[in-house]
Coordinates of C-alpha atoms in Angstrom, one line a residue:
X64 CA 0.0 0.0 0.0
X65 CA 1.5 3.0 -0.8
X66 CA 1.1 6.7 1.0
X67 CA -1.5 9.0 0.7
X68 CA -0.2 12.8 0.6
X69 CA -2.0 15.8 0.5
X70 CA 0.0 18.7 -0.6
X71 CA -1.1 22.4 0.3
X72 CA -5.0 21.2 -0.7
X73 CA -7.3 23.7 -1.1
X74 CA -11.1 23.9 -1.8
X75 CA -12.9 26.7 -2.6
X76 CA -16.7 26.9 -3.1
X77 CA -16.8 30.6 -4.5
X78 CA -18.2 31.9 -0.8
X79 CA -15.3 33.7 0.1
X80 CA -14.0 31.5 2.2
X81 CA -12.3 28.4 1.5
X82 CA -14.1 25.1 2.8
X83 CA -10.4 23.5 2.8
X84 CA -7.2 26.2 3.2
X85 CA -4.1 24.6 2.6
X86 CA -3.7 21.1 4.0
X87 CA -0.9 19.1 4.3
X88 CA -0.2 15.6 5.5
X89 CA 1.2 12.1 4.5
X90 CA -0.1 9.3 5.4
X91 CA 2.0 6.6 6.1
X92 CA 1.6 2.9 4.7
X93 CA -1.1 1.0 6.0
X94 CA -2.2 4.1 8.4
X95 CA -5.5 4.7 10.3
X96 CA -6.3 8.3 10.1
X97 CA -9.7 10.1 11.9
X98 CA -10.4 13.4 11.0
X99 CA -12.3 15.5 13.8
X100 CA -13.6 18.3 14.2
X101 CA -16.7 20.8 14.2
X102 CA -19.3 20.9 11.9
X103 CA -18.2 23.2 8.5
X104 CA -14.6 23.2 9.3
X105 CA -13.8 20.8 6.1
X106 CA -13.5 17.1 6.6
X107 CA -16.2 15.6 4.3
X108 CA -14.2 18.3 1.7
X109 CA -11.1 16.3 2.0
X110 CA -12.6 12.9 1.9
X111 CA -14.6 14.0 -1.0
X112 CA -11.5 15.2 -2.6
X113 CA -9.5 12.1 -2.1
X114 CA -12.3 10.0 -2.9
X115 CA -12.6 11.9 -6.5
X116 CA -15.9 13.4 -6.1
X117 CA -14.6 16.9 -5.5
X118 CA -11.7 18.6 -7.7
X119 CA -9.0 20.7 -5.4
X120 CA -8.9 24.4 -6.4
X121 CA -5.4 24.2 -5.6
X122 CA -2.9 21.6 -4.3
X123 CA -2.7 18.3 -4.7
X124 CA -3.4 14.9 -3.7
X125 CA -1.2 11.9 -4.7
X126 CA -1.0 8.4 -3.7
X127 CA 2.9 6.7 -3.8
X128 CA 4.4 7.8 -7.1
X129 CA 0.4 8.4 -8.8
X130 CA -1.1 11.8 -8.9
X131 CA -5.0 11.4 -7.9
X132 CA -5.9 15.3 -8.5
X133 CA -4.5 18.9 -8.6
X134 CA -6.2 21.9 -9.8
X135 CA -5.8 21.2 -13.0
X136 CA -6.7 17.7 -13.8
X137 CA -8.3 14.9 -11.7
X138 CA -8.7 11.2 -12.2
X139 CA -12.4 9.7 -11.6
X140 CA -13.8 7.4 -8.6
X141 CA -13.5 4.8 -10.3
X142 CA -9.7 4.7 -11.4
X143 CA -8.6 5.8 -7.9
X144 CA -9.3 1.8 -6.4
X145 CA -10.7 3.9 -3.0
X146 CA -13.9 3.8 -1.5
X147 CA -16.0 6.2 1.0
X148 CA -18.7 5.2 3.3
X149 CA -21.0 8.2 3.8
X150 CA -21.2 9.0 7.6
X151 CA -25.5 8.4 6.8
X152 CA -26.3 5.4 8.3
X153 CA -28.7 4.9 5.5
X154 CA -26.2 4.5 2.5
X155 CA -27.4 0.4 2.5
X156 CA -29.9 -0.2 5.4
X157 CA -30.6 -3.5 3.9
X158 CA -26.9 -4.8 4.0
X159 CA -25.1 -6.1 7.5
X160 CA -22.4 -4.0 8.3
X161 CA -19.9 -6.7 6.8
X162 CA -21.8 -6.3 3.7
X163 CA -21.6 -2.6 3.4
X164 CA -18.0 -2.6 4.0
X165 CA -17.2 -5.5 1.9
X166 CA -19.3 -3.8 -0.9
X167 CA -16.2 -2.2 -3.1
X168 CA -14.7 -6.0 -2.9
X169 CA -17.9 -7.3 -4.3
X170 CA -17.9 -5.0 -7.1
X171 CA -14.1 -5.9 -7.6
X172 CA -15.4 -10.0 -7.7
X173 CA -13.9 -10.5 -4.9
X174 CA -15.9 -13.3 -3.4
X175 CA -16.0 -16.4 -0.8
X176 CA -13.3 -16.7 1.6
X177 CA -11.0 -14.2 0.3
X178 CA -14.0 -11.6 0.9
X179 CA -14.8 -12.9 4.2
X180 CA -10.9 -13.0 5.0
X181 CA -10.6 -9.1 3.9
X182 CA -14.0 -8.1 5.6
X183 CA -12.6 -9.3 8.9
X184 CA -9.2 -7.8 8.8
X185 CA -11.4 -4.5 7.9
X186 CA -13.5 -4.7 11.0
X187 CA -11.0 -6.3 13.2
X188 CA -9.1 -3.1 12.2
X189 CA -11.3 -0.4 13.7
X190 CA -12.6 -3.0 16.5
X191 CA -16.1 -4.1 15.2

C-alpha cells in the first residue's frame, strides 16, 4: 500500500472562504487516520476530494508515485481503487455491516473466503 499525501489542498466553493485552506499531511503505509472536528470546518471536503468526487482548487493529492488530483486535472472514482462510506447510516440499510464494508470488494469480484478473510481484517481493524 502506498502513502497517501495531501499537498497544500485547497477547496474553494466561491463563498469567500475556503471550505479547505491549505492542508498538508502524508499518510504513512497502511495508516488509520480520523479526522475530527466541528461541523463546517472541512473534513467531508477532504474525503470527498481524495475519494474523486470533489476537484481541489489548488494543491494536490497523490497516492505513492500516482497523482489522484490537482487543480488542473483529476482522475475519476473509479480509477482511484478507493472507497468512502457516507457518515449516513442509511447508504445500504438492507446490508449487514460486513456487507456494506465489503461492498467495493464485491464490485471488484472479490468473493468467498478471500472476501470474508478481507471483511474481517477491515473490522478487526477499527474494533467491530
Amino acid at each position: 500500500m502506498a502513502q497517501l499525501i495531501l499537498n497544500h489542498l485547497t477547496k474553494d466553493f466561491g463563498s469567500g472562504r475556503p471550505a479547505v485552506a491549505d492542508v498538508s499531511l502524508t499518510l504513512r503505509r497502511q495508516a488509520f487516520l480520523a479526522l475530527l472536528g466541528p461541523s463546517g470546518c472541512g473534513k467531508t471536503t477532504v474525503l470527498r476530494m481524495i475519494a474523486g468526487f470533489e476537484q481541489p482548487s489548488d494543491g494536490s493529492i497523490s497516492y505513492g508515485e500516482r497523482r489522484l488530483s490537482d487543480a488542473e486535472r483529476a482522475l475519476p472514482p473509479e480509477k482511484r481503487n478507493m472507497a468512502m462510506v457516507f457518515q449516513s447510516y442509511a447508504l445500504w440499510p438492507h446490508m449487514t455491516v460486513a456487507e456494506n464494508v465489503g461492498y467495493p470488494l464485491k464490485v471488484r469480484g472479490v468473493s468467498g473466503a478471500t472476501w470474508r478473510r478481507l471483511v474481517g481484517e477491515a473490522l478487526s481493524l477499527v474494533k467491530l
